[in-house]
Amino acid sequence: MLAEKYVNDTLGDLLHSRDDYKPFPTIEDRNQWDELPPNLREFWINKGVQELNHSWGALTATAYMEYSRTGNRNKYDDASWARRRALGSLVIAECIENQGRFMDDIVNGIWCICEETFWGIPGHGYMMKRQDPLPDVSDQVIELFSAETASLLAWTHYLLQTKLNEVSVMVCERIQLEVKNRILDPFLSRNDLWWMGFNQERMLNNWTPWCNSNCLSVFLLLEDDPERREAAVIKAMRSLDHYIDRLHSDGGCEEGPKYWIYAGGTLFDCLELLYSASDGQISVFDEPKIAQIGRYIYKAYINDSYYVNFADSTPKVQIPAELAYRFGRRIGDDRLSQFGALELKKRREEATHFEFPAMFRVLPALFHYSEIEQYTGESPYIRDAWLDGIQLMVAREQPDSSTGLYLAAKGGHNDESHNHNDIGQFIVYCNGSPMIIDPGVLTYTSKSFFSERYTIWAMQSAYHNVPIINGIGQMNGREYRATDVNYHVDDRAASLSMNIATAYPESAQMNSWIRTIQLIRDVSPYIEIKDEYQLEQVIDDITWNVMTPHPPQMVESGNIILQDEHGNKLIIQYNSEMYAASSEEISLEDEIMRDAWGDHLYRIHLTSITGTKQGDCSIRINQI
């Protein structure tokens, strides 16, 4: 897409030189900084004040080795990210206030970060040729957070170069030296980094646009040599093309809404960087697939901060308001822009503060704040969506509203990026509140990826809303997938059916298992999950699991009531002559899980009373 259109003899002429590239005002360009709304100025100056006299806590060798010794990622990661968040807050505060009181802390932050052996995190040390509990300083790999760090330093250099030089010319020279050695040179010289996509990699994911977005920033802001700048742009374009080519035409993010921020969202960052570096002459925002990538996020939106959290996504996500708004404006989608505007109105100044201090997100968030605040577009509450590539269905009882029942379901395969074994999974919300859920993701450890991933309970099909046959659940691998997938929608109903037997190993002895998931918009709307199955022999132990954050009330035979703290109430009806109901409480100790669901989850079991070789099971879900 990109290389085909723009890699030619005229590309160099399209790109600004480093001296001419002025995407945002520096600290000397006072008009836009001084015109920021007072509430926003106060918010960010307070952020800077909180970081005055920052201690820049040590990143020790033993903290790094904790990952290889115990599997813990947090101890080192949190300390590393705290440094970068502090520096980002100090830089923005100084740019707004322009009185110099944050400069010494900024210099300390730059100096400490430049002194680090490795800008990445222990969990990404697998990319180094020599595997060791400590990073190899001679092997300059580019991973997510080394690229993020370089970008932060490059933007700091761009915004504050004059002020930094007044303190010492060594500060900017040190930034340039470290970024050249760690990012600029390796980016141009290496083709073996898997996220680049140059070696027929089995999978590309958010790493490709995320790393490229930060590498592009660094080259555009710090690289003087026009030939190296052009070579970097060409390489990034080719890498991004590999990523875009692998995405489905529906624009779906199989990694989930949380990762869309760093997948489709950072792809947008890449395209914006190319757009701004060429005065809009490099642009693919009119490509249908790019538009669909943007639209995915409101298709996965449920209500408030809740999203369809299949794969490694938390159910609650804070989508950057400015990202959604600007993406919508570029592709001409008022619904996406309104989605961003609603995020801003919910979170106000906090909407300009991000998990990682990505300046290419923070700066437009600041300078577009008033524009976004005043924007009005279409409602992001769409009634129906079907993403045929990732096989995701969403359906609401009512359009343009979170009132009533909400259903999402998926097919797909069990080798997706950040995969869970969850073919046939569904979730149900009532009035925008979670009732039947996907548990989501636990805090990452050394087990979260590679061979031990499916020893983690949250990745297993036994903790999703799918059947277990003789104690056997789904398997991971691309061959374990939904087949015979059919989607239908009209004003009365939205329906998804699939054969999920092919998601299980042969030992489950399933010839066929047709699951149909539908939302019926009758006078009394309801959701129905119907399974029709044929097994190789009579099997005594068949269990349907249903996950919920609310204690199930077994009020009478064939009926289970779920009620949340807001008074929203569902009844699940099943055939009590064929299936026995029970439930178990699951205590949650993981911080991410507790933030999402509280202290407990509950797993409902519907277990066959007698052995069977073929049959059907239906559950009906109504709001009461």
Coordinates of C-alpha atoms in Angstrom, one line a residue:
M1 CA 0.0 0.0 0.0
L2 CA 2.5 2.6 1.1
A3 CA 5.6 1.4 -0.7
E4 CA 3.8 0.9 -3.9
K5 CA 2.5 4.4 -4.0
Y6 CA 5.4 6.4 -2.6
V7 CA 8.7 4.5 -2.9
N8 CA 10.1 6.2 -6.0
D9 CA 12.6 8.8 -7.1
T10 CA 10.4 11.7 -5.8
L11 CA 10.0 10.5 -2.2
G12 CA 13.0 12.5 -1.0
D13 CA 11.4 15.6 -2.4
L14 CA 8.2 15.0 -0.5
L15 CA 9.9 14.9 2.9
H16 CA 10.7 17.9 5.1
S17 CA 14.3 18.2 6.1
R18 CA 15.0 18.0 9.9
D19 CA 15.3 21.8 10.1
D20 CA 12.0 22.3 8.3
Y21 CA 10.0 19.7 10.2
K22 CA 7.9 21.6 12.8
P23 CA 5.0 19.4 13.7
F24 CA 4.2 21.2 17.0
P25 CA 5.4 24.5 18.6
T26 CA 8.6 24.3 20.6
I27 CA 8.9 26.1 24.0
E28 CA 10.0 29.2 22.1
D29 CA 6.8 29.3 20.1
R30 CA 4.6 30.7 22.8
N31 CA 1.3 31.4 21.1
Q32 CA -0.3 27.9 21.2
W33 CA 1.2 27.1 24.6
D34 CA -0.1 30.3 26.2
E35 CA -3.5 29.8 24.6
L36 CA -4.1 26.4 26.2
P37 CA -7.2 26.4 28.4
P38 CA -6.5 27.3 32.0
N39 CA -7.8 24.0 33.4
L40 CA -5.4 22.1 31.1
R41 CA -2.4 24.4 32.0
E42 CA -3.1 23.9 35.7
F43 CA -3.5 20.1 35.3
W44 CA -0.1 19.7 33.6
I45 CA 1.8 22.1 35.7
N46 CA 0.5 20.2 38.7
K47 CA 1.7 17.0 37.1
G48 CA 5.2 18.6 36.8
V49 CA 5.1 19.9 40.4
Q50 CA 4.5 16.4 41.6
E51 CA 7.7 15.3 39.9
L52 CA 9.9 18.1 41.3
N53 CA 13.0 16.7 43.0
H54 CA 12.2 13.3 41.5
S55 CA 14.5 10.6 43.0
W56 CA 14.9 8.8 39.6
G57 CA 15.0 5.4 41.5
A58 CA 17.6 3.0 40.6
L59 CA 17.1 0.3 38.0
T60 CA 19.3 -2.4 39.5
A61 CA 20.7 -5.6 37.9
T62 CA 18.8 -7.7 40.5
A63 CA 15.5 -6.0 39.7
Y64 CA 16.1 -6.9 36.0
M65 CA 17.0 -10.5 36.9
E66 CA 13.8 -10.9 38.9
Y67 CA 12.1 -11.8 35.6
S68 CA 14.4 -14.8 34.9
R69 CA 14.4 -15.8 38.6
T70 CA 10.8 -15.6 39.6
G71 CA 8.9 -14.6 36.4
N72 CA 7.9 -11.2 37.9
R73 CA 7.8 -8.5 35.2
N74 CA 6.4 -5.7 37.3
K75 CA 9.3 -4.8 39.6
Y76 CA 11.6 -3.6 36.9
D77 CA 9.0 -2.5 34.4
D78 CA 7.2 -0.2 36.9
A79 CA 10.4 1.5 37.9
S80 CA 11.5 2.0 34.3
W81 CA 8.1 3.4 33.3
A82 CA 8.0 5.7 36.3
R83 CA 11.1 7.4 35.1
R84 CA 9.7 8.0 31.7
R85 CA 6.3 9.2 33.0
A86 CA 8.1 11.7 35.3
L87 CA 10.2 13.0 32.5
G88 CA 7.2 13.4 30.2
S89 CA 5.2 15.3 32.8
L90 CA 8.2 17.6 33.6
V91 CA 8.7 18.4 29.9
I92 CA 5.1 19.3 29.3
A93 CA 4.9 21.4 32.5
E94 CA 8.0 23.3 31.5
C95 CA 6.7 24.0 28.0
I96 CA 3.5 25.4 29.5
E97 CA 5.0 27.4 32.3
N98 CA 8.3 28.4 30.7
Q99 CA 9.9 29.6 33.9
G100 CA 12.8 27.1 34.1
R101 CA 11.9 25.6 37.4
F102 CA 11.5 22.1 36.0
M103 CA 14.7 22.1 33.9
D104 CA 17.1 20.6 36.5
D105 CA 14.8 17.7 37.0
I106 CA 14.4 17.3 33.3
V107 CA 18.2 17.1 32.8
N108 CA 18.5 14.6 35.7
G109 CA 15.8 12.4 34.0
I110 CA 17.5 12.6 30.6
W111 CA 20.9 11.8 32.1
C112 CA 19.6 8.8 34.2
I113 CA 17.8 7.3 31.2
C114 CA 20.8 7.8 28.9
E115 CA 22.9 5.9 31.6
E116 CA 20.6 2.8 31.4
T117 CA 22.2 -0.3 29.9
F118 CA 19.0 -1.3 28.1
W119 CA 15.9 0.9 27.4
G120 CA 13.7 -2.1 27.0
I121 CA 12.2 -4.5 29.6
P122 CA 13.3 -7.9 30.8
G123 CA 10.4 -9.7 29.2
H124 CA 11.7 -8.6 25.8
G125 CA 15.2 -9.8 26.4
Y126 CA 14.4 -12.9 24.4
M127 CA 15.2 -10.9 21.2
M128 CA 18.9 -10.8 22.1
K129 CA 21.2 -13.4 20.5
R130 CA 22.8 -14.4 23.8
Q131 CA 20.2 -15.4 26.3
D132 CA 21.2 -14.3 29.8
P133 CA 19.5 -12.9 32.9
L134 CA 21.0 -9.5 32.1
P135 CA 20.8 -7.6 28.8
D136 CA 23.7 -7.7 26.3
V137 CA 24.8 -4.1 25.7
S138 CA 26.6 -5.2 22.5
D139 CA 23.3 -6.4 21.0
Q140 CA 21.2 -3.3 20.3
V141 CA 17.8 -4.8 19.7
I142 CA 14.8 -2.5 19.1
E143 CA 11.7 -3.5 21.1
L144 CA 8.6 -1.6 22.2
F145 CA 10.0 0.4 25.1
S146 CA 13.5 1.0 23.8
A147 CA 11.7 2.7 20.8
E148 CA 9.3 4.5 23.1
T149 CA 12.2 5.8 25.2
A150 CA 14.1 7.0 22.2
S151 CA 11.0 8.8 21.0
L152 CA 10.4 10.5 24.3
L153 CA 14.0 11.7 24.3
A154 CA 13.7 12.9 20.7
W155 CA 10.6 14.9 21.4
T156 CA 12.2 16.3 24.6
H157 CA 15.2 17.4 22.4
Y158 CA 12.8 18.9 19.8
L159 CA 10.7 20.9 22.4
L160 CA 13.5 22.1 24.7
Q161 CA 16.7 22.1 22.7
T162 CA 17.5 25.8 23.3
K163 CA 16.7 25.5 27.1
L164 CA 18.7 22.3 27.4
N165 CA 21.7 23.9 25.6
E166 CA 21.6 26.8 28.1
V167 CA 22.1 24.2 30.9
S168 CA 24.8 22.2 29.0
V169 CA 25.3 21.4 25.3
M170 CA 26.2 17.9 26.5
V171 CA 22.6 17.0 27.2
C172 CA 21.4 17.2 23.7
E173 CA 24.6 15.7 22.4
R174 CA 24.1 12.8 24.7
I175 CA 20.5 12.3 23.5
Q176 CA 21.7 12.2 19.9
L177 CA 24.6 9.8 20.7
E178 CA 22.5 7.3 22.6
V179 CA 19.5 7.4 20.2
K180 CA 21.9 6.9 17.2
N181 CA 23.6 3.9 18.8
R182 CA 20.4 2.3 20.1
I183 CA 17.8 3.1 17.5
L184 CA 18.9 5.0 14.4
D185 CA 21.8 2.7 13.4
P186 CA 20.1 -0.6 14.3
F187 CA 16.9 0.3 12.5
L188 CA 18.8 0.9 9.2
S189 CA 21.2 -2.0 9.6
R190 CA 19.1 -4.8 10.9
N191 CA 16.5 -6.8 9.1
D192 CA 16.3 -9.7 11.6
L193 CA 14.0 -8.0 14.1
W194 CA 10.8 -10.1 13.9
W195 CA 8.4 -7.1 14.1
M196 CA 9.8 -5.7 10.9
G197 CA 8.2 -8.5 9.0
F198 CA 11.0 -9.1 6.5
N199 CA 11.5 -12.8 7.2
Q200 CA 8.1 -14.4 6.5
E201 CA 7.3 -14.3 10.2
R202 CA 4.4 -16.5 11.3
M203 CA 2.6 -13.6 13.0
L204 CA 2.8 -9.8 13.1
N205 CA 0.9 -7.8 15.7
N206 CA 0.9 -4.4 17.5
W207 CA 4.7 -4.5 17.7
T208 CA 5.0 -3.6 14.0
P209 CA 3.2 -0.2 14.0
W210 CA 4.2 0.6 17.6
C211 CA 7.9 0.2 17.0
N212 CA 7.7 1.8 13.6
S213 CA 5.8 4.8 14.9
N214 CA 8.5 5.6 17.5
C215 CA 11.4 4.9 15.1
L216 CA 9.8 7.2 12.5
S217 CA 9.5 10.0 15.2
V218 CA 13.2 9.6 16.1
F219 CA 14.4 9.8 12.5
L220 CA 12.2 12.8 11.6
L221 CA 13.2 14.7 14.7
L222 CA 16.9 13.8 15.0
E223 CA 18.4 12.6 11.8
D224 CA 20.2 15.2 9.7
D225 CA 21.3 13.1 6.8
P226 CA 18.5 13.3 4.1
E227 CA 19.5 9.9 2.6
R228 CA 19.3 8.2 6.0
R229 CA 15.9 9.9 6.7
E230 CA 14.6 8.7 3.3
A231 CA 16.0 5.2 3.8
A232 CA 14.3 5.0 7.2
V233 CA 10.9 6.1 5.8
I234 CA 11.2 3.5 3.0
K235 CA 12.0 0.8 5.5
A236 CA 9.2 1.7 7.8
M237 CA 6.7 1.8 4.8
R238 CA 7.7 -1.7 3.7
S239 CA 7.5 -3.0 7.3
L240 CA 4.0 -1.4 7.7
D241 CA 2.9 -2.8 4.4
H242 CA 3.7 -6.3 5.7
Y243 CA 1.5 -5.6 8.7
I244 CA -1.4 -4.0 6.8
D245 CA -1.4 -6.8 4.3
R246 CA -2.0 -9.4 7.0
L247 CA -4.9 -7.5 8.5
H248 CA -8.4 -8.5 7.4
S249 CA -10.4 -6.1 5.3
D250 CA -12.8 -5.7 8.2
G251 CA -10.1 -3.8 10.1
G252 CA -10.7 -6.0 13.2
C253 CA -8.1 -6.1 15.9
E254 CA -7.8 -9.8 17.1
E255 CA -5.7 -8.6 20.0
G256 CA -8.6 -6.8 21.6
P257 CA -9.6 -3.2 22.3
K258 CA -6.8 -2.6 24.8
Y259 CA -4.3 -3.5 22.1
W260 CA -6.0 -1.5 19.4
I261 CA -4.5 1.6 21.1
Y262 CA -1.1 0.2 20.2
A263 CA -2.0 -1.7 17.0
G264 CA -4.5 0.3 14.9
G265 CA -3.8 3.3 17.0
T266 CA -0.1 3.4 16.4
L267 CA -0.6 2.6 12.7
F268 CA -2.6 5.8 12.7
D269 CA 0.4 7.5 14.4
C270 CA 2.7 6.2 11.6
L271 CA 0.4 7.5 8.9
E272 CA 0.1 10.9 10.7
L273 CA 3.9 11.1 11.0
L274 CA 4.2 10.5 7.2
Y275 CA 1.4 12.9 6.5
S276 CA 2.9 15.7 8.6
A277 CA 6.5 15.1 7.3
S278 CA 5.2 15.6 3.7
D279 CA 2.6 18.3 4.2
G280 CA -0.1 15.7 3.5
Q281 CA 1.4 14.5 0.2
I282 CA 1.9 11.0 1.8
S283 CA -1.6 9.8 2.7
V284 CA -3.5 6.5 2.6
F285 CA -6.4 7.7 4.7
D286 CA -8.7 7.1 1.8
E287 CA -7.9 3.4 1.7
P288 CA -11.0 1.4 2.8
K289 CA -9.0 -0.9 5.1
I290 CA -7.4 2.0 7.0
A291 CA -10.9 3.4 7.6
Q292 CA -12.1 0.0 8.9
I293 CA -9.2 -0.2 11.3
G294 CA -10.3 3.0 12.9
R295 CA -14.0 2.0 13.0
Y296 CA -13.2 -1.2 14.9
I297 CA -12.9 0.6 18.2
Y298 CA -16.5 1.9 18.3
K299 CA -17.8 -1.5 17.0
A300 CA -16.1 -3.1 20.0
Y301 CA -17.6 -0.4 22.4
I302 CA -20.3 -1.4 24.9
N303 CA -20.8 1.5 27.3
D304 CA -19.0 3.8 29.6
S305 CA -15.4 2.3 29.8
Y306 CA -16.5 -1.3 28.8
Y307 CA -15.4 -3.0 25.6
V308 CA -15.7 -6.4 24.0
N309 CA -12.6 -7.8 25.7
F310 CA -11.8 -11.0 23.8
A311 CA -8.1 -11.9 23.8
D312 CA -5.6 -10.1 26.2
S313 CA -7.8 -7.1 26.7
T314 CA -9.2 -5.8 30.0
P315 CA -12.9 -5.1 29.9
K316 CA -12.4 -1.5 30.9
V317 CA -10.2 0.5 28.5
Q318 CA -9.4 4.2 28.3
I319 CA -9.2 4.9 24.6
P320 CA -7.2 8.1 23.9
A321 CA -9.8 10.7 23.0
E322 CA -7.5 12.7 20.6
L323 CA -6.6 9.5 18.8
A324 CA -10.2 8.5 18.1
Y325 CA -11.1 12.1 17.2
R326 CA -8.2 12.7 14.8
F327 CA -8.6 9.2 13.2
G328 CA -12.3 10.0 12.6
R329 CA -11.5 13.3 11.0
R330 CA -8.9 11.9 8.7
I331 CA -11.2 9.1 7.4
G332 CA -14.3 11.3 7.4
D333 CA -16.2 9.3 10.0
D334 CA -18.3 11.5 12.3
R335 CA -19.1 8.5 14.6
L336 CA -15.5 7.9 15.4
S337 CA -14.8 11.5 16.0
Q338 CA -17.8 11.8 18.3
F339 CA -16.5 8.7 20.1
G340 CA -13.3 10.6 20.8
A341 CA -15.2 13.7 21.8
L342 CA -17.3 11.7 24.3
E343 CA -14.1 10.2 25.8
L344 CA -12.8 13.7 26.4
K345 CA -16.0 14.9 27.9
K346 CA -16.0 11.9 30.3
R347 CA -12.4 12.3 31.5
R348 CA -11.7 16.0 30.9
E349 CA -8.0 16.9 31.5
E350 CA -7.2 13.3 32.4
A351 CA -7.9 12.4 28.7
T352 CA -4.6 14.1 27.8
H353 CA -2.6 11.9 30.2
F354 CA -1.6 8.4 28.9
E355 CA -0.3 5.1 30.2
F356 CA 3.0 5.8 28.4
P357 CA 4.3 9.4 27.9
A358 CA 3.9 9.2 24.1
M359 CA 4.5 12.8 23.0
F360 CA 3.0 12.2 19.6
R361 CA -0.3 11.5 21.5
V362 CA 0.1 14.1 24.3
L363 CA 0.9 17.1 22.0
P364 CA -2.1 16.8 19.7
A365 CA -4.3 16.0 22.8
L366 CA -3.2 19.4 24.2
F367 CA -3.5 21.5 21.0
H368 CA -6.8 19.9 19.9
Y369 CA -8.4 19.9 23.3
S370 CA -10.7 22.9 22.8
E371 CA -11.7 21.7 19.3
I372 CA -12.6 18.2 20.5
E373 CA -14.4 19.6 23.5
Q374 CA -16.8 21.5 21.2
Y375 CA -17.3 18.7 18.6
T376 CA -20.7 17.0 18.1
G377 CA -21.1 14.0 15.7
E378 CA -23.0 10.7 15.3
S379 CA -23.6 8.4 18.3
P380 CA -21.0 5.6 18.6
Y381 CA -23.6 3.1 19.9
I382 CA -24.1 1.1 16.7
R383 CA -26.9 -1.6 16.8
D384 CA -25.1 -4.3 14.8
A385 CA -21.6 -5.1 13.5
W386 CA -20.1 -8.2 11.9
L387 CA -16.3 -8.4 11.3
D388 CA -16.0 -11.3 9.0
G389 CA -12.2 -11.5 9.1
I390 CA -11.8 -12.0 12.8
Q391 CA -15.4 -13.4 13.0
L392 CA -16.7 -11.0 15.7
M393 CA -20.4 -10.2 16.1
V394 CA -21.9 -7.5 18.2
A395 CA -25.6 -6.7 18.6
R396 CA -27.6 -4.2 20.7
E397 CA -31.2 -4.4 21.6
Q398 CA -31.6 -0.7 20.6
P399 CA -29.5 1.5 18.3
D400 CA -27.8 4.6 19.6
S401 CA -28.3 3.5 23.2
S402 CA -26.8 1.2 25.9
T403 CA -30.3 0.4 27.2
G404 CA -31.4 -3.2 27.2
L405 CA -29.5 -6.3 26.2
Y406 CA -26.0 -6.4 24.5
L407 CA -24.5 -9.5 22.9
A408 CA -21.0 -10.1 21.5
A409 CA -19.7 -13.4 20.2
K410 CA -16.7 -14.8 18.3
G411 CA -15.5 -17.5 16.1
G412 CA -12.0 -17.3 14.7
H413 CA -9.1 -19.6 15.5
N414 CA -6.9 -20.4 18.5
D415 CA -3.7 -19.0 17.2
E416 CA -4.6 -15.4 17.2
S417 CA -2.2 -12.8 18.6
H418 CA -2.7 -12.8 22.4
N419 CA -4.9 -15.8 21.9
H420 CA -7.3 -17.4 24.4
N421 CA -8.8 -20.8 23.7
D422 CA -12.3 -19.3 23.2
I423 CA -14.0 -20.3 20.0
G424 CA -17.7 -19.8 20.4
Q425 CA -17.3 -17.4 23.3
F426 CA -20.1 -14.9 24.0
I427 CA -20.6 -12.1 26.5
V428 CA -23.9 -10.4 27.7
Y429 CA -24.4 -7.0 29.1
C430 CA -27.6 -5.4 30.5
N431 CA -28.1 -1.6 30.3
G432 CA -24.3 -1.3 29.7
S433 CA -23.4 -3.4 32.8
P434 CA -21.5 -6.7 32.6
M435 CA -23.5 -9.8 33.4
I436 CA -22.0 -12.8 31.5
I437 CA -18.4 -12.1 30.8
D438 CA -15.0 -12.9 29.4
P439 CA -12.6 -12.7 32.4
G440 CA -9.8 -11.1 30.3
V441 CA -6.1 -11.0 31.1
L442 CA -4.0 -11.5 34.2
T443 CA -0.9 -9.5 35.0
Y444 CA 1.9 -10.6 32.6
T445 CA 4.6 -12.9 33.9
S446 CA 7.2 -15.1 32.3
K447 CA 4.4 -17.6 31.7
S448 CA 2.2 -15.2 29.7
F449 CA 3.9 -16.0 26.4
F450 CA 5.6 -18.9 24.8
S451 CA 5.2 -22.5 26.0
E452 CA 3.6 -22.0 29.4
R453 CA 0.8 -19.6 28.3
Y454 CA -2.0 -22.1 28.5
T455 CA -1.2 -23.2 32.0
I456 CA -2.7 -19.9 33.0
W457 CA -6.4 -20.3 33.8
A458 CA -7.6 -17.2 32.1
M459 CA -6.3 -18.5 28.7
Q460 CA -8.1 -21.8 29.0
S461 CA -11.5 -22.6 27.5
A462 CA -12.7 -24.0 30.9
Y463 CA -12.9 -20.3 32.0
H464 CA -14.8 -19.1 29.0
N465 CA -18.5 -19.6 28.1
V466 CA -17.9 -22.8 26.0
P467 CA -18.5 -26.5 26.6
I468 CA -16.1 -29.0 28.2
I469 CA -16.4 -32.6 27.0
N470 CA -15.2 -35.3 29.4
G471 CA -13.0 -32.7 31.0
I472 CA -11.4 -31.8 27.7
G473 CA -11.3 -28.2 26.5
Q474 CA -10.2 -26.5 23.4
M475 CA -6.6 -26.6 22.1
N476 CA -4.4 -23.8 21.0
G477 CA -3.2 -23.7 17.4
R478 CA -4.4 -22.3 14.0
E479 CA -5.9 -25.7 13.1
Y480 CA -8.3 -25.4 16.1
R481 CA -10.9 -23.0 14.7
A482 CA -14.5 -22.4 13.9
T483 CA -15.9 -23.8 10.7
D484 CA -19.2 -23.4 8.8
V485 CA -19.5 -19.9 10.2
N486 CA -22.7 -18.0 9.3
Y487 CA -23.9 -14.6 10.3
H488 CA -27.4 -13.1 9.7
V489 CA -28.9 -9.8 10.8
D490 CA -32.2 -8.0 10.3
D491 CA -34.3 -5.7 12.3
R492 CA -35.7 -8.6 14.4
A493 CA -32.5 -10.6 15.1
A494 CA -28.8 -10.9 14.9
S495 CA -27.4 -14.4 14.7
L496 CA -24.0 -16.2 14.5
S497 CA -23.7 -19.9 14.0
M498 CA -20.6 -22.1 13.7
N499 CA -19.2 -25.5 14.2
I500 CA -16.9 -25.4 17.2
A501 CA -16.1 -29.1 17.3
T502 CA -13.0 -28.3 15.2
A503 CA -11.6 -26.2 18.1
Y504 CA -11.3 -29.4 20.2
P505 CA -8.7 -32.2 20.0
E506 CA -9.8 -35.6 18.7
S507 CA -9.8 -37.0 22.2
A508 CA -13.0 -34.9 22.8
Q509 CA -14.7 -37.3 20.3
M510 CA -16.9 -34.5 18.8
N511 CA -18.2 -35.2 15.3
S512 CA -20.1 -31.9 15.2
W513 CA -21.0 -29.1 17.6
I514 CA -23.1 -26.4 16.0
R515 CA -23.4 -23.3 18.3
T516 CA -25.9 -20.6 17.4
I517 CA -25.8 -17.4 19.3
Q518 CA -28.5 -14.8 18.7
L519 CA -30.2 -11.7 20.0
I520 CA -33.9 -11.6 19.3
R521 CA -35.5 -8.1 19.3
D522 CA -39.1 -9.1 20.1
V523 CA -41.5 -7.3 22.2
S524 CA -39.7 -9.0 25.1
P525 CA -36.1 -9.2 23.7
Y526 CA -33.9 -12.2 24.7
I527 CA -30.6 -13.9 23.9
E528 CA -30.5 -17.6 23.0
I529 CA -27.5 -19.8 23.0
K530 CA -28.2 -23.1 21.3
D531 CA -25.8 -26.1 20.9
E532 CA -26.7 -29.0 18.6
Y533 CA -24.1 -31.8 18.9
Q534 CA -23.1 -35.2 17.6
L535 CA -20.4 -37.2 19.4
E536 CA -18.5 -40.3 18.4
Q537 CA -20.0 -42.3 21.4
V538 CA -22.1 -41.8 24.5
I539 CA -20.4 -39.4 26.9
D540 CA -21.5 -39.0 30.4
D541 CA -19.6 -35.8 31.3
I542 CA -20.7 -32.7 29.3
T543 CA -20.5 -29.3 31.0
W544 CA -21.5 -25.9 29.8
N545 CA -19.7 -23.1 31.7
V546 CA -20.9 -19.5 32.1
M547 CA -18.7 -16.9 33.7
T548 CA -20.2 -14.0 35.7
P549 CA -19.0 -11.3 38.1
H550 CA -22.2 -11.7 40.2
P551 CA -23.2 -14.4 42.6
P552 CA -25.7 -16.7 40.8
Q553 CA -29.1 -17.1 42.4
M554 CA -30.5 -20.6 41.9
V555 CA -34.0 -19.5 42.5
E556 CA -35.8 -22.6 41.2
S557 CA -35.1 -25.5 38.9
G558 CA -34.3 -24.3 35.4
N559 CA -33.8 -20.7 36.4
I560 CA -30.7 -18.7 37.4
I561 CA -30.8 -15.1 38.3
L562 CA -27.9 -12.6 37.9
Q563 CA -28.2 -9.2 39.5
D564 CA -25.6 -6.4 39.7
E565 CA -25.2 -3.6 42.2
H566 CA -27.2 -1.2 40.1
G567 CA -30.3 -3.4 40.1
N568 CA -29.9 -4.8 36.5
K569 CA -31.2 -8.3 36.5
L570 CA -31.1 -11.2 34.1
I571 CA -32.7 -14.7 34.2
I572 CA -31.0 -17.6 32.6
Q573 CA -33.4 -20.4 31.7
Y574 CA -32.3 -24.0 30.9
N575 CA -33.8 -27.5 30.8
S576 CA -33.5 -28.8 34.3
E577 CA -34.6 -32.3 33.3
M578 CA -31.4 -32.7 31.2
Y579 CA -28.9 -30.5 33.0
A580 CA -28.0 -29.9 36.6
A581 CA -26.8 -26.4 37.7
S582 CA -24.1 -25.6 40.2
S583 CA -21.7 -22.7 40.7
E584 CA -18.3 -22.0 42.2
E585 CA -16.7 -18.9 43.5
I586 CA -13.3 -18.0 42.1
S587 CA -11.2 -15.7 44.4
L588 CA -9.2 -13.1 42.4
E589 CA -5.8 -12.3 43.7
D590 CA -4.4 -10.7 40.5
E591 CA -4.4 -6.9 40.5
I592 CA -5.7 -6.5 37.0
M593 CA -8.5 -9.0 37.5
R594 CA -9.5 -7.3 40.8
D595 CA -9.5 -3.9 39.1
A596 CA -11.9 -5.3 36.5
W597 CA -14.2 -7.5 38.5
G598 CA -13.7 -7.1 42.2
D599 CA -12.7 -9.8 44.6
H600 CA -14.5 -12.7 43.0
L601 CA -15.8 -14.2 39.8
Y602 CA -18.4 -17.0 39.6
R603 CA -18.5 -20.0 37.2
I604 CA -21.9 -21.6 36.5
H605 CA -21.8 -25.2 35.5
L606 CA -24.7 -26.8 33.6
T607 CA -23.8 -30.5 33.6
S608 CA -25.6 -33.3 31.6
I609 CA -27.6 -35.5 33.9
T610 CA -27.4 -38.6 31.7
G611 CA -24.9 -39.8 29.1
T612 CA -25.6 -38.8 25.5
K613 CA -24.2 -39.2 22.0
Q614 CA -26.3 -36.5 20.4
G615 CA -28.6 -33.8 21.5
D616 CA -29.0 -30.1 22.0
C617 CA -28.7 -27.6 24.8
S618 CA -30.3 -24.2 24.9
I619 CA -30.2 -21.4 27.4
R620 CA -32.4 -18.3 27.1
I621 CA -31.4 -15.0 28.7
N622 CA -34.0 -12.3 29.5
Q623 CA -33.8 -9.0 31.3
I624 CA -36.2 -9.0 34.2

